Amino acid sequence: LCDRRQRQMCIETDAGRIRVNGKTAKASLNVKVGDIIEITFGDKVVKVEVLSIEETYKKDEAKELYRVL
């Protein structure tokens, strides 16, 4: 079940626009360090690798949690 903060991500995963390690992701999936996430925006695909998972982080530190491939 998705809360308000995750609503858009749930919509995207339910539509099949997010893949993790080559497989269509479900909203309930827990990602882990090393996972490759692909997000499709129209004709554009953004691919990132998860570098770290933190319970809490500052907004300016968020970019250190992933690497764009």
Coordinates of C-alpha atoms in Angstrom, one line a residue:
L1 CA 0.0 0.0 0.0
C2 CA 1.4 3.4 -1.0
D3 CA 1.3 6.5 1.3
R4 CA 1.0 10.0 0.0
R5 CA 4.8 10.6 -0.3
Q6 CA 5.1 7.5 -2.5
R7 CA 2.0 8.0 -4.6
Q8 CA 3.7 9.0 -7.8
M9 CA 6.3 6.2 -7.6
C10 CA 3.4 3.7 -7.1
I11 CA 1.7 5.1 -10.2
E12 CA 4.9 4.7 -12.2
T13 CA 5.6 1.2 -11.0
D14 CA 2.1 0.1 -11.6
A15 CA 2.3 1.4 -15.2
G16 CA 5.5 -0.7 -15.7
R17 CA 7.7 2.3 -16.3
I18 CA 10.2 1.3 -13.6
R19 CA 12.5 -1.7 -13.9
V20 CA 15.0 -3.0 -11.3
N21 CA 17.8 -5.3 -12.5
G22 CA 15.9 -5.8 -15.8
K23 CA 12.6 -6.8 -14.2
T24 CA 9.5 -4.7 -14.0
A25 CA 9.3 -3.4 -10.4
K26 CA 6.3 -3.6 -8.1
A27 CA 5.7 -0.8 -5.6
S28 CA 6.4 -3.2 -2.7
L29 CA 10.0 -3.9 -3.9
N30 CA 12.8 -3.1 -1.5
V31 CA 15.9 -2.0 -3.5
K32 CA 19.4 -2.8 -2.2
V33 CA 22.9 -1.5 -2.8
G34 CA 24.1 -2.4 -6.3
D35 CA 20.6 -2.6 -7.9
I36 CA 20.2 -0.9 -11.3
I37 CA 17.0 1.1 -11.6
E38 CA 15.6 2.1 -15.0
I39 CA 12.9 4.7 -15.2
T40 CA 11.1 5.5 -18.5
F41 CA 9.9 9.0 -19.2
G42 CA 8.3 8.9 -22.6
D43 CA 11.1 8.1 -25.0
K44 CA 13.8 8.8 -22.5
V45 CA 15.2 6.1 -20.1
V46 CA 17.2 7.1 -17.0
K47 CA 19.4 4.4 -15.5
V48 CA 20.9 4.6 -12.0
E49 CA 22.8 2.4 -9.7
V50 CA 22.0 2.4 -6.0
L51 CA 25.2 3.2 -4.1
S52 CA 23.8 3.5 -0.5
I53 CA 20.6 3.2 1.4
E54 CA 20.0 5.5 4.4
E55 CA 17.0 5.7 6.7
T56 CA 17.5 9.5 6.9
Y57 CA 19.5 11.9 4.8
K58 CA 19.7 15.6 4.0
K59 CA 18.4 16.8 0.6
D60 CA 21.9 17.9 -0.5
E61 CA 23.2 14.4 0.4
A62 CA 20.6 12.5 -1.7
K63 CA 22.7 12.6 -4.9
E64 CA 25.4 10.5 -3.1
L65 CA 23.0 7.6 -2.8
Y66 CA 22.9 6.8 -6.5
R67 CA 25.0 7.1 -9.7
V68 CA 23.6 7.9 -13.1
L69 CA 24.7 5.3 -15.6

